[in-house]
Short mmCIF file of C-alpha atoms and ligand atoms in Angstrom, two decimals:
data_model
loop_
_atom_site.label_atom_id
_atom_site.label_comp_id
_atom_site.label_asym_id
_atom_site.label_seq_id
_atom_site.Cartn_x
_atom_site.Cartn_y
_atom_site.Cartn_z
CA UNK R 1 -41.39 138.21 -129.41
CA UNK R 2 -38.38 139.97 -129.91
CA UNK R 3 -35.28 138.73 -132.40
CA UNK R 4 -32.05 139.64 -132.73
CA UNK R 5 -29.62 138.88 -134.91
CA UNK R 6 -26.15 137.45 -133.23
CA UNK R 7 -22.80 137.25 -135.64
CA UNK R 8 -19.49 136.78 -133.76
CA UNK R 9 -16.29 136.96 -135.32
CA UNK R 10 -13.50 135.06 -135.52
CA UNK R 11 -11.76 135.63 -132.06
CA UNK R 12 -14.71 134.95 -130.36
CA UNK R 13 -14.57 132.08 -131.25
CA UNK R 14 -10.95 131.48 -131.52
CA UNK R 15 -11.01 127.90 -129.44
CA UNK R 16 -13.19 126.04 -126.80
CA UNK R 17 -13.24 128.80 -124.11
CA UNK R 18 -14.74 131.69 -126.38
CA UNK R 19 -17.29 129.01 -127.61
CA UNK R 20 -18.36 128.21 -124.02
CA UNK R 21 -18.12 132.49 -123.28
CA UNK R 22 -20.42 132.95 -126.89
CA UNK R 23 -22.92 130.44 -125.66
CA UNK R 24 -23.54 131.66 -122.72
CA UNK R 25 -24.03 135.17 -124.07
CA UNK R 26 -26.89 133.50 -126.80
CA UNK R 27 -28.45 131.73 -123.85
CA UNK R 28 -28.41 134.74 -121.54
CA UNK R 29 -30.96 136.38 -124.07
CA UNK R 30 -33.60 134.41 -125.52
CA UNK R 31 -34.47 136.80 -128.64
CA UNK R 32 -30.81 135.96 -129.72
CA UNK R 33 -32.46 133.46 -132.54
CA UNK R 34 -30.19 133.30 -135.15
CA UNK R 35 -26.52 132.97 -135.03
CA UNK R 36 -23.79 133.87 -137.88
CA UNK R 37 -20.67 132.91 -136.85
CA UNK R 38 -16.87 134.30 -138.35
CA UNK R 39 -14.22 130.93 -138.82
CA UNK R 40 -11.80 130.44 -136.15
CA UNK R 41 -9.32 133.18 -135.95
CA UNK R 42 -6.17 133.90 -134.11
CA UNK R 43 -5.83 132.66 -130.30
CA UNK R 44 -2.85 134.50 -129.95
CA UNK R 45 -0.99 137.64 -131.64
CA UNK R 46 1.28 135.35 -133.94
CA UNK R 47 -1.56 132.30 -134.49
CA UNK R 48 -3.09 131.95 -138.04
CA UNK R 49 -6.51 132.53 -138.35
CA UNK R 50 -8.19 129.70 -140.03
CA UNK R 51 -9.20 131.18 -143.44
CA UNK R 52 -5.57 132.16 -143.99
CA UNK R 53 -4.72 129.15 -143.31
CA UNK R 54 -7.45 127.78 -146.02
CA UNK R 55 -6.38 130.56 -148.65
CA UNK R 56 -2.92 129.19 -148.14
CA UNK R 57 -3.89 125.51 -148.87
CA UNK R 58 -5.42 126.83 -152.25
CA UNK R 59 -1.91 128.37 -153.07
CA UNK R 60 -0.17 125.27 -152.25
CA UNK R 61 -2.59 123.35 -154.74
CA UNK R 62 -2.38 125.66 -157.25
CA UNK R 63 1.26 125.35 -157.51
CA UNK R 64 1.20 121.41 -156.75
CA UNK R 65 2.48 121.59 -153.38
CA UNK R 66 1.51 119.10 -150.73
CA UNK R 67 -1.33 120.43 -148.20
CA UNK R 68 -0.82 117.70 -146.09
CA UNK R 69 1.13 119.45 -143.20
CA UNK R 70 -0.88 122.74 -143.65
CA UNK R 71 -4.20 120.72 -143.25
CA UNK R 72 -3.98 118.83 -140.05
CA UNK R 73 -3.28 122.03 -138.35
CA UNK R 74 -6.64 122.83 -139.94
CA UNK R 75 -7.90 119.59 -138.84
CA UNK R 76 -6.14 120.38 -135.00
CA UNK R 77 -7.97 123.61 -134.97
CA UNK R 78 -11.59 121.92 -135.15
CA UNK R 79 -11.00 118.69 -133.77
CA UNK R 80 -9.57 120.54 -130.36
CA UNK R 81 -12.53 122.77 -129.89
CA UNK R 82 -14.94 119.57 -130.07
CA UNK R 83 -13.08 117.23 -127.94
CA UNK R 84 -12.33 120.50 -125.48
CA UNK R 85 -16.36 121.56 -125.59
CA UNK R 86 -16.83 117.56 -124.88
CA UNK R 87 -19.11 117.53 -128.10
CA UNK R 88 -20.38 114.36 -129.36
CA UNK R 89 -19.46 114.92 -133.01
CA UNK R 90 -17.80 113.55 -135.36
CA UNK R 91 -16.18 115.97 -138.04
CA UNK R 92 -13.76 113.51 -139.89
CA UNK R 93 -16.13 112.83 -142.95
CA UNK R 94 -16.47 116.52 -143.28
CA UNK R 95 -12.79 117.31 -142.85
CA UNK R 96 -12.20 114.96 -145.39
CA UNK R 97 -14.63 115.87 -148.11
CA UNK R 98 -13.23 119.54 -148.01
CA UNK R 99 -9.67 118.24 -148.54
CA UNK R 100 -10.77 116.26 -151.64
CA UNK R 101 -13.05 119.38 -152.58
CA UNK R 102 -9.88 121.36 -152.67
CA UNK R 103 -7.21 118.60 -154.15
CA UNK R 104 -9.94 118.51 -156.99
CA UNK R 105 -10.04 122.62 -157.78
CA UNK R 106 -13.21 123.58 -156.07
CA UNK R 107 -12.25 127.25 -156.25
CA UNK R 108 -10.61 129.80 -154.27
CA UNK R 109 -13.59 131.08 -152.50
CA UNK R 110 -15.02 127.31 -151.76
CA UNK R 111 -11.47 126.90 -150.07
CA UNK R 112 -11.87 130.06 -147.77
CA UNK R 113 -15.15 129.53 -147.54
CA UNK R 114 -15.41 126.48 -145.46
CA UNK R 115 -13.41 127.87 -142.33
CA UNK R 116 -17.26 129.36 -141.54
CA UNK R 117 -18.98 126.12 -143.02
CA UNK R 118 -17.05 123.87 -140.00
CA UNK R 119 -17.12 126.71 -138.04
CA UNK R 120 -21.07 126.55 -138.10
CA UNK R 121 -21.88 123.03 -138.05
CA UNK R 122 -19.65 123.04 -134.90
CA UNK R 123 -21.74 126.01 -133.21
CA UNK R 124 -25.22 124.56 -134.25
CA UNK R 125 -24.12 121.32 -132.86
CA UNK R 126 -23.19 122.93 -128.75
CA UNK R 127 -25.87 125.12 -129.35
CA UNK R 128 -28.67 122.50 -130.12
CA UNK R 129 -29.72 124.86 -132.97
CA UNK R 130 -30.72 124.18 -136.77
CA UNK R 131 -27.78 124.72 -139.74
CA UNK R 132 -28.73 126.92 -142.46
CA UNK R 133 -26.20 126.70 -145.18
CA UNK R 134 -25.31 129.83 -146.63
CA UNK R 135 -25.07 127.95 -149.96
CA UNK R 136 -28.98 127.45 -149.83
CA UNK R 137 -29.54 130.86 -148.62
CA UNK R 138 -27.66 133.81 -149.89
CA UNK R 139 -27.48 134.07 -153.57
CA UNK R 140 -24.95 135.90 -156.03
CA UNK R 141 -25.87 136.83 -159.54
CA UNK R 142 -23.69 135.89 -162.81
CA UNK R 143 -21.87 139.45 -162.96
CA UNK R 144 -20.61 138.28 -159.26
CA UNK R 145 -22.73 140.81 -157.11
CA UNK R 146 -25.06 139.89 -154.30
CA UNK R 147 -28.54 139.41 -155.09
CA UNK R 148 -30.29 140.92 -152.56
CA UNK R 149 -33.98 140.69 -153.56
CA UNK R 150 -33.43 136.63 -154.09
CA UNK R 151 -31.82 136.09 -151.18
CA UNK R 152 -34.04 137.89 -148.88
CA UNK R 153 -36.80 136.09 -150.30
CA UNK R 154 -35.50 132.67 -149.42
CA UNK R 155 -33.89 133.42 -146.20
CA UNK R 156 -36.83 134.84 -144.82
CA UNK R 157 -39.08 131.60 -145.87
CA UNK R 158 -36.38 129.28 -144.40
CA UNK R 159 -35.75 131.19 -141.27
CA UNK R 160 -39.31 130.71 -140.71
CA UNK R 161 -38.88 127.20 -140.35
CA UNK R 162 -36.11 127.13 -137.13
CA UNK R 163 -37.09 128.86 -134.17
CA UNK R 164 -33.46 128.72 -133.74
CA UNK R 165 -30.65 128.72 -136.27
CA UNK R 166 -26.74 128.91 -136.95
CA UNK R 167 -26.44 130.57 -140.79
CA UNK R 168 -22.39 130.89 -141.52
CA UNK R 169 -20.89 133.69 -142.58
CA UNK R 170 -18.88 135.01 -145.40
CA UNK R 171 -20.30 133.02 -148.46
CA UNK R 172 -22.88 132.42 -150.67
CA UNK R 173 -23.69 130.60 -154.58
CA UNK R 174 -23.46 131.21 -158.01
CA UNK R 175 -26.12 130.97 -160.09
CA UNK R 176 -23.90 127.82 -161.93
CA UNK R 177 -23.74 126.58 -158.19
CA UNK R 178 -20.23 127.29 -157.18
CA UNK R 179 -19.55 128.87 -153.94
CA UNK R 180 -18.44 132.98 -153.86
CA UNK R 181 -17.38 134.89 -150.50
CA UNK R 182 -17.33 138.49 -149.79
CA UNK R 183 -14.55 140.58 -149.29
CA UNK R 184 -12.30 139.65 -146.25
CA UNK R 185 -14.25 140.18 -142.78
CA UNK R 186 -17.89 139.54 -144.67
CA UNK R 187 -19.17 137.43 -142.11
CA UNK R 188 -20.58 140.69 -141.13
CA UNK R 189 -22.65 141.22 -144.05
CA UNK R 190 -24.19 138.03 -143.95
CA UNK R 191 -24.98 138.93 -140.54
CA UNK R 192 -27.02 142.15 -141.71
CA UNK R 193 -28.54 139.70 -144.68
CA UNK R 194 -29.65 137.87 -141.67
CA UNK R 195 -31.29 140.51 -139.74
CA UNK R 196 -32.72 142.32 -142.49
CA UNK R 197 -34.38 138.55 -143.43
CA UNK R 198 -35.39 137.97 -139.74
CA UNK R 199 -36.58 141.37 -139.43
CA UNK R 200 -34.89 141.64 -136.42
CA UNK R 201 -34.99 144.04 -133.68
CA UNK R 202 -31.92 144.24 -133.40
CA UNK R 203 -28.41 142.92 -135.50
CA UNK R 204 -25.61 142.61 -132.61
CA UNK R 205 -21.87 142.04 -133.52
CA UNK R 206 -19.84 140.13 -131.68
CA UNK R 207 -16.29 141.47 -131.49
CA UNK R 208 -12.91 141.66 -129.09
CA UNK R 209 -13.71 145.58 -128.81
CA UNK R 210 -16.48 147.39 -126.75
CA UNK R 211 -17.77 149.06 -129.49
CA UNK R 212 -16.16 151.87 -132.25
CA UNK R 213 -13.43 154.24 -130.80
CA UNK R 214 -13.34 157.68 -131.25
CA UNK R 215 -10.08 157.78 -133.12
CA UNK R 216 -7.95 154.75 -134.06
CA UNK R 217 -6.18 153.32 -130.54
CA UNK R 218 -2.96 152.94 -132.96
CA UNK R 219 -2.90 156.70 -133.01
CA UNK R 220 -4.84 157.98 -130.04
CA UNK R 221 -3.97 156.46 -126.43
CA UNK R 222 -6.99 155.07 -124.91
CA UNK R 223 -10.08 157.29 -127.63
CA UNK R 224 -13.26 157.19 -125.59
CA UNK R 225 -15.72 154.60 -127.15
CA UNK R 226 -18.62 155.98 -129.17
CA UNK R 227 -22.04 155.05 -127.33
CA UNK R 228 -24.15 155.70 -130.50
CA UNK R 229 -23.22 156.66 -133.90
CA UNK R 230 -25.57 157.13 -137.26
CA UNK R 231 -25.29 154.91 -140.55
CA UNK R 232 -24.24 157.75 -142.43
CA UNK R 233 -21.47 159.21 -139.56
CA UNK R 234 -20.19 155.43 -139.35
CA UNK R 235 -20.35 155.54 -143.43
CA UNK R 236 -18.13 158.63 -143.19
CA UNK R 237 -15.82 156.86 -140.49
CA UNK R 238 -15.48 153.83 -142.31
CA UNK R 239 -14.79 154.79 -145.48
CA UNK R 240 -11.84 156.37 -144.05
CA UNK R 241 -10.43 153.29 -142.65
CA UNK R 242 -12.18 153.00 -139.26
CA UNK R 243 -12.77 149.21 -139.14
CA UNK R 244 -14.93 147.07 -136.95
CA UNK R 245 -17.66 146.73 -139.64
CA UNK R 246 -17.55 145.80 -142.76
CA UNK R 247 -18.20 148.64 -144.57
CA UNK R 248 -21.13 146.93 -146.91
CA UNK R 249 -22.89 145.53 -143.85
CA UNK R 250 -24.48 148.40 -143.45
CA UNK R 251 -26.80 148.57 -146.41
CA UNK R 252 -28.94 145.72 -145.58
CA UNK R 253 -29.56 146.78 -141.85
CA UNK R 254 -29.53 150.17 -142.88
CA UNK R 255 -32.60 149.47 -145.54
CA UNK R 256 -34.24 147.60 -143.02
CA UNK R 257 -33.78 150.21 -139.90
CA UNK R 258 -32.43 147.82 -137.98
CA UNK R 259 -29.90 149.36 -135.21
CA UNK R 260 -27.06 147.42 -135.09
CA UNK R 261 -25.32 147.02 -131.66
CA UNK R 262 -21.39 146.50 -131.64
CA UNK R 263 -20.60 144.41 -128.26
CA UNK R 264 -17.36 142.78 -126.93
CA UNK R 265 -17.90 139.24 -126.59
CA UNK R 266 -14.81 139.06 -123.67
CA UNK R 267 -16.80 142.08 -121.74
CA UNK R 268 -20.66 141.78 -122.24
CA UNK R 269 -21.68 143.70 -119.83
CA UNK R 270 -20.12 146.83 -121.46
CA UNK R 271 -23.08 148.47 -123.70
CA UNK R 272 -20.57 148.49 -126.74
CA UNK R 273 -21.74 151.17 -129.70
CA UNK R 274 -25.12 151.33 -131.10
CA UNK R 275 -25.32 152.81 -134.80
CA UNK R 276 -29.19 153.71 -135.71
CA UNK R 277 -30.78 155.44 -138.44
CA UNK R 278 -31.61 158.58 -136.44
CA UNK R 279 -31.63 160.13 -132.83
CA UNK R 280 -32.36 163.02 -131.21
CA UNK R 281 -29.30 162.24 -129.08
CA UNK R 282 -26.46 165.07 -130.10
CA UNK R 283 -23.51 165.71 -128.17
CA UNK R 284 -23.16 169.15 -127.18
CA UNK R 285 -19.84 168.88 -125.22
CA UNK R 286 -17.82 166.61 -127.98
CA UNK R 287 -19.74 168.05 -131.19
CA UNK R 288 -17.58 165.12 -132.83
CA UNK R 289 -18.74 161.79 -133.22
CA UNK R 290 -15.18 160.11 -134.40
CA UNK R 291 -12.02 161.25 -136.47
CA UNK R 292 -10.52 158.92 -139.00
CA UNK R 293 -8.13 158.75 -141.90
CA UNK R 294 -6.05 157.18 -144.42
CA UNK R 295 -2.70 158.22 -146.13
CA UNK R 296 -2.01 157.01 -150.20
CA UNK R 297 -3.61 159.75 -152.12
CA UNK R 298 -2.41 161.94 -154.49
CA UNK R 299 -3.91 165.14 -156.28
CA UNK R 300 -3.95 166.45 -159.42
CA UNK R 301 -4.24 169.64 -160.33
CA UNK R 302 -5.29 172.12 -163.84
CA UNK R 303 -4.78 175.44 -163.73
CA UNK R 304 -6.23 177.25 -166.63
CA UNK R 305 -6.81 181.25 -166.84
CA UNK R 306 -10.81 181.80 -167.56
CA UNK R 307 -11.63 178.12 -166.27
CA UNK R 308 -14.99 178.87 -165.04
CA UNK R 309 -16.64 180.36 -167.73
CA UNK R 310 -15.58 177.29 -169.77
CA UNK R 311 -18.56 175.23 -170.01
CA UNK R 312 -18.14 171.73 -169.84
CA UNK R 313 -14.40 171.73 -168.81
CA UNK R 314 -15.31 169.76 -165.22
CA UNK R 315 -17.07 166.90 -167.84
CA UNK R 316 -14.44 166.49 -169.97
CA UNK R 317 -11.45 165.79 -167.18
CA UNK R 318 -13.73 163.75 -165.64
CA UNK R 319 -14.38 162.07 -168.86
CA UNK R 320 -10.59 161.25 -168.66
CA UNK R 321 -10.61 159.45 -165.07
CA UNK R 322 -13.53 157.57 -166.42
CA UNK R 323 -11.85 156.03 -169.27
CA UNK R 324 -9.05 155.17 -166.95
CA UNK R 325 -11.81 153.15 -164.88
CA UNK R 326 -10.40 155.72 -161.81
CA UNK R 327 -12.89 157.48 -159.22
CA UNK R 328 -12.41 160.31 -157.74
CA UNK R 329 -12.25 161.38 -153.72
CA UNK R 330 -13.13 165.03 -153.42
CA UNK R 331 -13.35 167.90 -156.47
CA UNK R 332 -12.05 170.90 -154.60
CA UNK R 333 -12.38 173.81 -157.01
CA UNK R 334 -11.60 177.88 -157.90
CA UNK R 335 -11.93 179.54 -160.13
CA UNK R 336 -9.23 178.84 -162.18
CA UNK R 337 -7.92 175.77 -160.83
CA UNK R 338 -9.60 172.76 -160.19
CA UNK R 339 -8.10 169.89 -158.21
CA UNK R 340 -8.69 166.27 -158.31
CA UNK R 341 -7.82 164.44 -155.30
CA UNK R 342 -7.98 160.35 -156.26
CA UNK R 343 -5.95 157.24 -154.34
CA UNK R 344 -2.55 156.62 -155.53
CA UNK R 345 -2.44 153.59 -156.17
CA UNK R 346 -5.15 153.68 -158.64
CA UNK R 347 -2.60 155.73 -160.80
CA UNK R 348 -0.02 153.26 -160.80
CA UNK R 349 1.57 153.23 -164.47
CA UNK R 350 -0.93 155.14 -165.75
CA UNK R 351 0.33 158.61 -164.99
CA UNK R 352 1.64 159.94 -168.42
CA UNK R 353 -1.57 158.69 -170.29
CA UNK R 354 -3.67 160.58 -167.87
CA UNK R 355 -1.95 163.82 -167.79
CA UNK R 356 -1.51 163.49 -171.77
CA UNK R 357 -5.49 162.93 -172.18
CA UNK R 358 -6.13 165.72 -169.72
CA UNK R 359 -3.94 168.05 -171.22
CA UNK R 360 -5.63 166.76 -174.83
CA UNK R 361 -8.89 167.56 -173.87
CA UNK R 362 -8.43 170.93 -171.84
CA UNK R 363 -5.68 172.47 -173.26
CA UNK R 364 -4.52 173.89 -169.55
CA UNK R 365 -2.06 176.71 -168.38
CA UNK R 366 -0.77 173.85 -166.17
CA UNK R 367 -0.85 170.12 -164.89
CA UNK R 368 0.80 167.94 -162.54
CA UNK R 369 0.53 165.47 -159.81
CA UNK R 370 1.28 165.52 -156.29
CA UNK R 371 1.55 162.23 -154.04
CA UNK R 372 1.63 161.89 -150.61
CA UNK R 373 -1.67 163.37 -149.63
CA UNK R 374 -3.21 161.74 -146.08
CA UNK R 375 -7.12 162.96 -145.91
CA UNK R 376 -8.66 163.08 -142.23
CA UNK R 377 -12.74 163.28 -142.00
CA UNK R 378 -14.20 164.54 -138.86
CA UNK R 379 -17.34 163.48 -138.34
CA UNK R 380 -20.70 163.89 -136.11
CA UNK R 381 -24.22 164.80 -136.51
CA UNK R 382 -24.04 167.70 -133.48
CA UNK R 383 -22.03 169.74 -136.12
CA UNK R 384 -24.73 170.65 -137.84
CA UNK R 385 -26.26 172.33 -134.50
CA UNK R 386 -22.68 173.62 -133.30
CA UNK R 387 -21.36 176.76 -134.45
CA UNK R 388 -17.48 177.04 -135.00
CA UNK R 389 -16.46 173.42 -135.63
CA UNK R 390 -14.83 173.84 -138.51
CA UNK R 391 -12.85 177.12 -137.10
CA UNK R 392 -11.99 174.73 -133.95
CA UNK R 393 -10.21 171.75 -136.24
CA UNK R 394 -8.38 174.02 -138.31
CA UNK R 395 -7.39 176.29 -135.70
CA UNK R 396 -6.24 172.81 -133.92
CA UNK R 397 -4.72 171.36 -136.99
CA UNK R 398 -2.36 175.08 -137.38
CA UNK R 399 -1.68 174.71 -134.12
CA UNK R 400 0.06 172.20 -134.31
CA UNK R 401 1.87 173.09 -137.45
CA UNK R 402 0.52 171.41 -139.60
CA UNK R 403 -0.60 172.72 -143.07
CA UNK R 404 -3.60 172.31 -144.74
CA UNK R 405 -3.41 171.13 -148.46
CA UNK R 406 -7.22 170.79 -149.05
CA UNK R 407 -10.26 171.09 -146.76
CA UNK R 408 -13.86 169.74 -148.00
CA UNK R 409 -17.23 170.08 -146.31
CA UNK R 410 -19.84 167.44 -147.45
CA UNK R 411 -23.23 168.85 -148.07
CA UNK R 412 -24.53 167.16 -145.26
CA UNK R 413 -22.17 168.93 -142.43
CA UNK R 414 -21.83 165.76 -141.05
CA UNK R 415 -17.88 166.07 -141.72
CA UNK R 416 -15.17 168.02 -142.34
CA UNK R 417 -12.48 166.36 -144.81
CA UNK R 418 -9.09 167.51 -144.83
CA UNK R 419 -6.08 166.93 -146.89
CA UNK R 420 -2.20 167.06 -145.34
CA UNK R 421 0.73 165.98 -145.64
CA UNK R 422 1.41 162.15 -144.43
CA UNK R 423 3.97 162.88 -142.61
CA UNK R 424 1.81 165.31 -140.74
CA UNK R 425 -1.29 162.23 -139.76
CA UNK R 426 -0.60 161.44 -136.48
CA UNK R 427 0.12 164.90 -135.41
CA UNK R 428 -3.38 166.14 -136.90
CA UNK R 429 -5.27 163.29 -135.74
CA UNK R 430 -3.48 164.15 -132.17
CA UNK R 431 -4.56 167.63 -132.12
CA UNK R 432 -8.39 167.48 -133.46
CA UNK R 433 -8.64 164.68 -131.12
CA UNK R 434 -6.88 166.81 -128.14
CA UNK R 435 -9.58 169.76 -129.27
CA UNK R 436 -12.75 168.01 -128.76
CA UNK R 437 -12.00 165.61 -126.20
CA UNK R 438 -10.57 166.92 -122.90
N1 LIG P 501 -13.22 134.55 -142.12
C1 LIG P 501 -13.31 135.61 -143.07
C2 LIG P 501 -12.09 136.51 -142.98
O1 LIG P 501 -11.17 136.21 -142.24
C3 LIG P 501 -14.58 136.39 -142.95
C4 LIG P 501 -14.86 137.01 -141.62
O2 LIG P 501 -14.21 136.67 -140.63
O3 LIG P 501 -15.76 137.85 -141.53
O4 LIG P 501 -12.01 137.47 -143.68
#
């Protein structure tokens, strides 16, 4: 029998209609076993979502405010959705323990954490399934990162118990027994724990978008939805600030082969996007998969007469960033310059003592930095097949008037990374977007 793998985030399931609407989509499909669901989030544009609202109470405690106010709208959030689904629960006690949990300095992440713990217990109760703490289930090690061996171990044993489960998202243990979350939006990587434990079929997520866009809809009017997208292209896209995923949820899935299938939980009968290993499927019209970007970096850049036949010169400026605890973006290189392109923000009042340590250990012709740097990757697998891409974006991007401060092609010719000015993004984005897309 098949098994799939179901998370939902937080507006779906927002309040008692998107809890009736995400039922009916679990009971439409019975291979939709196991269930990870996000913690409330925003009903409206200027509503709280719930784990804010959490974060906020630990704030409050921390600097011996009252929570009092800020928790019954907690309390209101839950309580509504079971007397609205016409559930016979009763979530007081629990309600309750979690405010003394807090008063008492459980922890930061315990706080956030239990917007999917209610969240859960709420969704296995209308669903009639089993509830899988995450506590029991997903395990951190001492040095704070996720144990994956461990907790694939014991998730797999217990899913084998429940034919049917709800596991909440976003958290996990210690090994000392406190509670740890992931990053923000990591309900989706406890989602791709899930399937990889399940083995499923197939991981869908359950979002308020029918699937990844082309370009980012704050930019681009309308961009065309992706229908399916590799791990490594949406690795590419992500890491340049295309969100809808969680950028470590791929890993698990990823290791597993499990496709993942991004759906829109207000519009289920739209196919969404469906990001797989491999596929034979290329795009010979677009040649692009997606275009994304971010602004904030800076570059810095050695000039140095003879620079390439100077062994070891790359090493020992490198050496530099390392000691600074900085990593690096793209290493675009001649032969007597070399150019280090790195986020800005990791330079913040550390400028001087790089340059000085640079300049130490190099003795160059010249240094300096430059800031406002916005990079834009192009990416799709049909590149590799189609001749004249890269001619096409920079031909689009000049077009435009826009100049080009750094280009970069990845081994892989899965994408073409430029660097402009960030004044210059939206135009760019505009006009690679206008090229491939007509
Ligand atoms: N509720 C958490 C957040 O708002 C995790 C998630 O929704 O995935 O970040």
């Amino acid at each position: 029998m098949q098994v799939k793998v179901v998370k939902f985030g937080g507006s779906s399931l927002a309040d008692a209609e998107h809890f009736r609407q995400v039922a009916s989509i679990i009971k439409a499909d019975p291979a939709r076993r196991y269930v990870v669901p996000s913690a409330p989030g925003k009903r409206f544009k200027e509503d709280i979502k719930v784990t804010d609202m959490l974060y906020e109470c630990y704030e409050k405690i921390r600097k011996h405010e009252s929570i009092d106010e800020l928790y019954e709208k907690i309390k209101e959030r839950y309580n509504g959705i079971i007397a609205e689904l016409g559930l016979d629960f009763d979530i007081s006690g629990e309600l309750e323990y979690v405010k003394n949990a807090m008063m008492h300095r459980s922890g930061r992440d315990f706080a956030a954490s239990r917007g999917e713990y209610l969240n859960g217990l709420i969704l296995s109760k209308f669903l009639g399934y089993s509830f899988i703490d995450a506590e029991n289930v997903i395990f951190f090690r001492e040095n704070g990162s996720f144990d994956e061996e461990k907790t694939n171990r014991v998730l797999a044993e217990e899913l084998l118990q429940h034919h049917q489960a709800v596991i909440p998202g976003f958290y996990g243990v210690m090994p000392n027994g406190t509670i740890k979350t992931f990053s923000r939006g990591g309900s989706d990587i406890t989602g791709s724990i899930v399937a990889r434990a399940a083995q499923a079929d197939l991981y869908e997520n359950w979002t308020d978008v029918s699937g990844f866009m082309m370009a980012d809809p704050r930019v681009i009017e309308n961009p065309c939805a992706i229908d399916t997208i590799t791990y490594r292209e949406l690795r590419e896209l992500s890491y340049m600030g295309a969100t809808v995923l969680h950028e470590d949820a791929i890993f698990p899935v990823r290791y597993a082969g499990i496709p993942i299938n991004i759906r829109n939980t207000n519009d289920p009968s739209a196919d969404g996007t469906m990001i797989v290993a491999e596929t034979g499927n290329y795009d010979t019209e677009k040649v692009i998969t997606g275009i994304a970007g971010k602004k904030g970096f800076s570059v810095i850049t050695i000039e140095k007469d003879m620079m390439n036949s100077e062994i070891g010169f790359g090493r020992k400026v490198l050496e530099v960033l390392e000691e600074n605890d900085i990593s690096f973006e793209h290493l675009p290189s001649g032969i007597d310059n070399m150019s280090i392109v790195v986020s800005t923000a990791c330079l913040d009042g550390r400028r001087d003592k790089i340059l000085a340590a640079i300049h130490r250990m190099v003795r160059p012709d010249h240094i300096g930095i430059e800031d406002g740097m916005a990079l834009v990757a192009v990416v799709g697998r049909a590149m590799v097949k189609a001749k004249g891409t890269a001619a096409r974006v920079f031909d689009a991007i000049s077009n435009a008037g826009v100049n080009i401060r750094m280009i970069d092609q990845g081994s892989s010719e899965i994408s073409i990374i430029v660097g402009i000015e960030e004044n210059d993004f939206d135009k760019a984005l505009g006009a690679i977007y206008g090229e491939f897309v007509k």
